[in-house]
XYZ file of C-alpha atoms in Angstrom:
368
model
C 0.000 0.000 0.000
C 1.035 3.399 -0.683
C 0.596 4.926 2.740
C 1.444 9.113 3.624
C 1.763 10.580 7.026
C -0.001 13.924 8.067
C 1.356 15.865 11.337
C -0.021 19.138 12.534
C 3.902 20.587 12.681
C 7.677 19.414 13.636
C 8.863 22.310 15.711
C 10.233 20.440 18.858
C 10.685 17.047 19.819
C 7.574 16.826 22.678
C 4.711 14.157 23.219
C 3.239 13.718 19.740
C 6.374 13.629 18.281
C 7.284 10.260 20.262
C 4.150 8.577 18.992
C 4.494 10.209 15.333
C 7.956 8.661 16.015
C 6.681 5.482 16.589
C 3.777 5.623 13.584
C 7.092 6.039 11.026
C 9.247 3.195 12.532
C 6.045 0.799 11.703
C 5.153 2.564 8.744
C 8.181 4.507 7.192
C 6.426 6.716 4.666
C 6.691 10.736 3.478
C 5.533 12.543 6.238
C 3.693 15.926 5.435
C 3.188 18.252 7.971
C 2.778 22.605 8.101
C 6.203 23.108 8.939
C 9.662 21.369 10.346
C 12.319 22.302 12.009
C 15.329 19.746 11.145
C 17.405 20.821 14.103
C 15.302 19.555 17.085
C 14.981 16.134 15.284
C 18.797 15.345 14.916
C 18.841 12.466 17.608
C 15.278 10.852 16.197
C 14.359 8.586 13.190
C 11.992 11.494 11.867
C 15.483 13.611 11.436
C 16.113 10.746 8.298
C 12.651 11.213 7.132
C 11.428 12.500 3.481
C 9.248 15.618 4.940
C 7.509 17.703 2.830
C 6.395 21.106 4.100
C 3.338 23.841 3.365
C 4.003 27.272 1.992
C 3.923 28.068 5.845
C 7.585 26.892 6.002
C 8.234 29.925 3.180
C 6.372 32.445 5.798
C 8.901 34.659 8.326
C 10.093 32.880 10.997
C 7.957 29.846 10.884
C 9.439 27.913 13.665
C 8.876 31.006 15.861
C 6.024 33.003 14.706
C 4.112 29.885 13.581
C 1.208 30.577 16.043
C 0.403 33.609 14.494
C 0.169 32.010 11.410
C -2.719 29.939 12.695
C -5.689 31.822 10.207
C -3.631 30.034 7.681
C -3.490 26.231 8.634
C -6.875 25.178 7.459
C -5.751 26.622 3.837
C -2.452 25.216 4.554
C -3.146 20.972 5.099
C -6.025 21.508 2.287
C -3.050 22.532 -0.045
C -1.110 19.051 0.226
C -2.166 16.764 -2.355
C -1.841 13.138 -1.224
C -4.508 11.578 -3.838
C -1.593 9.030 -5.371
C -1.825 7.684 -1.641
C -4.409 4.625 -0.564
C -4.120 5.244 3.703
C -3.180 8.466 5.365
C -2.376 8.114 8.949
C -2.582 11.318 10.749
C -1.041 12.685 13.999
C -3.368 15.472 14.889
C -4.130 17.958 17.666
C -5.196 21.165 15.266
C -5.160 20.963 11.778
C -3.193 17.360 10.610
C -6.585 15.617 10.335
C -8.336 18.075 7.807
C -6.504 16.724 5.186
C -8.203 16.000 1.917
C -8.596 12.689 0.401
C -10.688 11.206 -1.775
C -13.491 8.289 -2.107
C -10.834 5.697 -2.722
C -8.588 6.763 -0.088
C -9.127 5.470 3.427
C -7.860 7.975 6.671
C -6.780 6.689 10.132
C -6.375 9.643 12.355
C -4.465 9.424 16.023
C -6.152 12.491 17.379
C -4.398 14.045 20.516
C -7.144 16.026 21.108
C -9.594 18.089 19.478
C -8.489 22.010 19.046
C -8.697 22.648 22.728
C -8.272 26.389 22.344
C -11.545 26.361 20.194
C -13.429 23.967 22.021
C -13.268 23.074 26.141
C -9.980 25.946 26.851
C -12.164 28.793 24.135
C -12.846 31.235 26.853
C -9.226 30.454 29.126
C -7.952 31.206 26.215
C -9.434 34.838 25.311
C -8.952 35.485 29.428
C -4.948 34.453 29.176
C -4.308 36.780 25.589
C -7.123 39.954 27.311
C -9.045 39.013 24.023
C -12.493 38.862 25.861
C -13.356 42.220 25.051
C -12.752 44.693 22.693
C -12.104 45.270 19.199
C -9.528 42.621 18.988
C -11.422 40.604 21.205
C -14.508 40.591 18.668
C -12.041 39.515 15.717
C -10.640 36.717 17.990
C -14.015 35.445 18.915
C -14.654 35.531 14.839
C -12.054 33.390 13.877
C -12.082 30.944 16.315
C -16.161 30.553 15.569
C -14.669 29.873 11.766
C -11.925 27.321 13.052
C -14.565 25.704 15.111
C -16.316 25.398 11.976
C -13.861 23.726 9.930
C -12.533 21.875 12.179
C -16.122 19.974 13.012
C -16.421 19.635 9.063
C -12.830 18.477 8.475
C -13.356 15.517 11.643
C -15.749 14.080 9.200
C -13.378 13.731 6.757
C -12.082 11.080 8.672
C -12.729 7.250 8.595
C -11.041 5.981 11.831
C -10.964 8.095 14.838
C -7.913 6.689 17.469
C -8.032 8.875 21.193
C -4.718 8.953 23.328
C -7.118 8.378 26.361
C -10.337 7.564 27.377
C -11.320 11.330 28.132
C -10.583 12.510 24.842
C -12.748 9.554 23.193
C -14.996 10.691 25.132
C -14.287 14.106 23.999
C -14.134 13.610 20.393
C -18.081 11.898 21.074
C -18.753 15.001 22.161
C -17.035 17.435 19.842
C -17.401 15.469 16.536
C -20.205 13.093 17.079
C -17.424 10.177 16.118
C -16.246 6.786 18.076
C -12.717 6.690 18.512
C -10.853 3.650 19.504
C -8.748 4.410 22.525
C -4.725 3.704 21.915
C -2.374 5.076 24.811
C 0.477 6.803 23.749
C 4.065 5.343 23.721
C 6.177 5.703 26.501
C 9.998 4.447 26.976
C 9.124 2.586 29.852
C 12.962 0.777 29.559
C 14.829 3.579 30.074
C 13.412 4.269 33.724
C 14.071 2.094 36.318
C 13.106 1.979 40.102
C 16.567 3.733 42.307
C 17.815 2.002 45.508
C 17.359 4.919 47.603
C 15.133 7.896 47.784
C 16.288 11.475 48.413
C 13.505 13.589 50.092
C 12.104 16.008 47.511
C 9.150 16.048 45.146
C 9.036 16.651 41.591
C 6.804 18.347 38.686
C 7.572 18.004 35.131
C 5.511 20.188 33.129
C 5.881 23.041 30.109
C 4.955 26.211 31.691
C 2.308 27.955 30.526
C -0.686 28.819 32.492
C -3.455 25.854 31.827
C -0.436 23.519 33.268
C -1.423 25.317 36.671
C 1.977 24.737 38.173
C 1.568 28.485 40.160
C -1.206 26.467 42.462
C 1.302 23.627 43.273
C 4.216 26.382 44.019
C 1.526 28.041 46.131
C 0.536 24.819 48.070
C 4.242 24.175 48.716
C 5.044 27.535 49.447
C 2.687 27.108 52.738
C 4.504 23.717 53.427
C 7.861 25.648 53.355
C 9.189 22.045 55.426
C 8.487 20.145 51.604
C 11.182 20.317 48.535
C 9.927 20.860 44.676
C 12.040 20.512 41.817
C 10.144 22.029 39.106
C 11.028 20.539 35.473
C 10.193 22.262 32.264
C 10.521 26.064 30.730
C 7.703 28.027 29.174
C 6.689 32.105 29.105
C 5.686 31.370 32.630
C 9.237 30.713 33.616
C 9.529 34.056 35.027
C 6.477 34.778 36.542
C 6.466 31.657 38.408
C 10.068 31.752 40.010
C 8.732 35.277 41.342
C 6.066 34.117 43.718
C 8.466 30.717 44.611
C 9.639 30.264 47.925
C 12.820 29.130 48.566
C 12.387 25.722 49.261
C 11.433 25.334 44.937
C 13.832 25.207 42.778
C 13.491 25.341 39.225
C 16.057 23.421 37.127
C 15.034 24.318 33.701
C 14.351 21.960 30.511
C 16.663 18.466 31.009
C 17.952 16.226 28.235
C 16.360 12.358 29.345
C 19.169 11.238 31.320
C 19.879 14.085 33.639
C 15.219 13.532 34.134
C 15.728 10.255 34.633
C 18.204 10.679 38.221
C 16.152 13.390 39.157
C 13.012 11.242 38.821
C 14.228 8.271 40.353
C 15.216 9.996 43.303
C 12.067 11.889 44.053
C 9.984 11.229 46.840
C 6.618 11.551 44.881
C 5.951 13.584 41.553
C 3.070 15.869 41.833
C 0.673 17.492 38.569
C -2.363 20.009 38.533
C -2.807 20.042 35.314
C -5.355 18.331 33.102
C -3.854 16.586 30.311
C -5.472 14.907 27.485
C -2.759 11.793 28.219
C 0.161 12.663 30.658
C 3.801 10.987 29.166
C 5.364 12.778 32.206
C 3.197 11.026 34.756
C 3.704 7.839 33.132
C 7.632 8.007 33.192
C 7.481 8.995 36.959
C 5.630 5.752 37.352
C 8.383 3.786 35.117
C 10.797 5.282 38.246
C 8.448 3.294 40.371
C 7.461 6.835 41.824
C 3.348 7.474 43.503
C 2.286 10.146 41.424
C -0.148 12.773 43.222
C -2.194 14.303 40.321
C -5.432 16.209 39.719
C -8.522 13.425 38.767
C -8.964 14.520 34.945
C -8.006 13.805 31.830
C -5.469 11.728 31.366
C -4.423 10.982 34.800
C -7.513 8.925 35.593
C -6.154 6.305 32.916
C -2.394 6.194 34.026
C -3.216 5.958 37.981
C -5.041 3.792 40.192
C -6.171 5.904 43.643
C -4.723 4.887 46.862
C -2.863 2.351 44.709
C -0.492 3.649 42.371
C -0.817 7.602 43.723
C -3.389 9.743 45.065
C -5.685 12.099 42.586
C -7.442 14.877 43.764
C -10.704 16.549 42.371
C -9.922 20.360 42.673
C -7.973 22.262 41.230
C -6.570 24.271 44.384
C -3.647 24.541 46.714
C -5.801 23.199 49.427
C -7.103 20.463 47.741
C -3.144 19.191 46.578
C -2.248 19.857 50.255
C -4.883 17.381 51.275
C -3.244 14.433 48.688
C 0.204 15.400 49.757
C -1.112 14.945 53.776
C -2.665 11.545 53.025
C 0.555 10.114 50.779
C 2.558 10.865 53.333
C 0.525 9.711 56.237
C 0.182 6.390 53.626
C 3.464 6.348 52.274
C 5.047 2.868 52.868
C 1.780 1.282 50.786
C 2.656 2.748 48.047
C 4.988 -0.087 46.279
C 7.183 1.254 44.055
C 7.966 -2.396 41.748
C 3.616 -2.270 41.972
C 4.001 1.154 40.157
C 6.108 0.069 38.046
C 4.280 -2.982 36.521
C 1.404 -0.738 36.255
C 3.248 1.381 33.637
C 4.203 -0.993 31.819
C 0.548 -0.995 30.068
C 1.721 2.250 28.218
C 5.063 0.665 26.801
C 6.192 1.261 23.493
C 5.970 -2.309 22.471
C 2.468 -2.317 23.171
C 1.737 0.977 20.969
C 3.178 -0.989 18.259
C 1.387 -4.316 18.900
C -2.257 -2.390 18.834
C -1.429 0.064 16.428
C -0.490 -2.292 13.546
C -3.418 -4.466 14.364
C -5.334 -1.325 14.069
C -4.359 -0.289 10.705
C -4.391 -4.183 9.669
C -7.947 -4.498 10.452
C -8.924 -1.252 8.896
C -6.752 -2.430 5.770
C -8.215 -5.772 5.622
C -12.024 -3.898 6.026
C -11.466 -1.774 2.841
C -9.589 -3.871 0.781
């Protein structure tokens, strides 16, 4: 079969770009995607790739100012012709999956997530850029009505919906009206293992930017002045955040995998108050054999069992993290960190592959 790839865009090397990863080492194929840049893919397979780019890559500063450029993407992914191809197989989280094939052609998408910042994060999102009101503010609300638009019409462009999670299945039933086989991402469980002794700290990974909600966990643990955070990760919050940190947090800025890896295996617990649509990081933490203490959506309420494997927590709130932070430790020796461990195993990368390709096979074998 001639088979193409479709990603929303190859900036850095994050979450969708280890399962995109994984998609081209079981189906190495031209990838096509809005725009690439080759130096953050040296060190991975999709560096060796044939990628072909949309006129967005010709724009100024693409790998920079490519969020401004957002108007564009619809017109951008419609532009790629792929009809020589039998199955696409998209990566998508914006625009990858509007794509346009043809009755002959048959379309697998892996959807991340529908376009959160025009759907369930539309109105945190006009709050965070002060585009609520206003002239501005009325233009912002008019596009994103018109992406909202496309992007319900290009879902049904689609033939075979796959969700990261079981909250975003459930969200693309919402969203798109469209069943969506749930297929958790792929996760390097090998590289992590569980460390003979514990230093007493905790740890969040996490980009920051403010729907992460790492300024409530700072918060909570600047009341419990007695409890260490290493904080993980850089973002345009980076600044703001280390301003209202005590001194007990320290931030230690983005990490290559094995200088994450000691830090992780030597945590105490890792901590999250974020709601994610999967959660690698959390996942990894449990490959250290670590209790994670998370908030109860999203993706956390598939990657940890409660009282078991970590403690989740249903509020978003300093109080309500200081509450799971009293209990772990009050609980602390039941958590069992080669328990944890096995648990994560369910999200290894051999297992993406094994349900993946059986996936596409039965979809191939359907059409054919």
């Amino acid at each position: 079969m001639r088979i193409a790839i479709v990603h929303d865009w190859l900036v850095s090397y994050a979450g969708a770009e280890k399962v995109l990863e994984e998609i081209y080492k079981l189906f190495p194929s031209t990838i096509y995607t809005l725009l690439y840049n080759k130096e953050a893919f040296k060190e991975s397979p999709l560096g060796q790739a044939d990628i072909n780019t949309s006129f967005i890559q010709k724009l100024p500063k693409p790998t920079k100012w490519y969020r401004y450029y957002l108007p564009l993407f619809p017109m951008a992914i419609e532009d790629f012709d792929l009809s020589h191809y039998d199955l696409i197989i998209s990566s998508s989280h914006a625009v990858a999956k509007g794509i346009l094939r043809n009755a002959k052609q048959t379309h697998i998408c892996y959807c991340h997530t529908p376009m959160r910042y025009a759907w369930d994060l539309y109105h945190q999102y006009l709050k965070e850029l002060n585009l609520s009101k206003g002239v501005k503010g009325f233009f912002a609300k008019f596009f994103l009505h018109y992406i909202r638009l496309w992007d319900y019409s290009s879902s049904q462009r689609v033939d075979y919906f796959i969700a990261n999670s079981n909250p975003v299945a459930d969200r693309i039933r919402k969203v798109y009206g469209r069943h969506a086989e749930v297929i958790h991402p792929p996760v390097d469980i090998d590289h992590f293992s569980i460390a003979a002794n514990r230093e007493d700290y905790y740890i969040t990974v996490s980009r920051l930017v403010p729907y992460k909600r790492v300024d409530l966990i700072i918060k909570a643990f600047s009341v419990q002045k007695g409890k260490k955070l290493l904080i993980v990760g850089d973002g345009p919050e980076y600044k703001k955040l280390k301003e209202i940190a005590s001194k007990n947090i320290e931030f230690l800025g983005s990490l290559k995998n094995d200088e994450l890896k000691e830090y992780l295996m030597k945590a105490r617990a890792f901590v999250y108050m974020g709601e994610e649509d999967f959660g690698i990081a959390m996942v990894e933490a449990q490959a250290c054999g670590l209790p994670v203490i998370a908030y109860g959506f999203g993706g956390a309420k598939d990657i940890i069992k409660d009282r078991i494997t970590g403690v989740l927590f249903y509020e978003q709130s300093e109080d309500a993290l200081l509450e799971a932070l009293d209990f772990f430790e009050k609980n602390e020796e039941k958590f069992l960190p080669e328990r944890i461990r096995e648990r994560a195993k369910r999200f290894s990368k051999e297992v993406f592959r094994e349900k993946f390709k059986a996936f596409v096979d039965r979809v191939v074998n359907e059409t054919s």
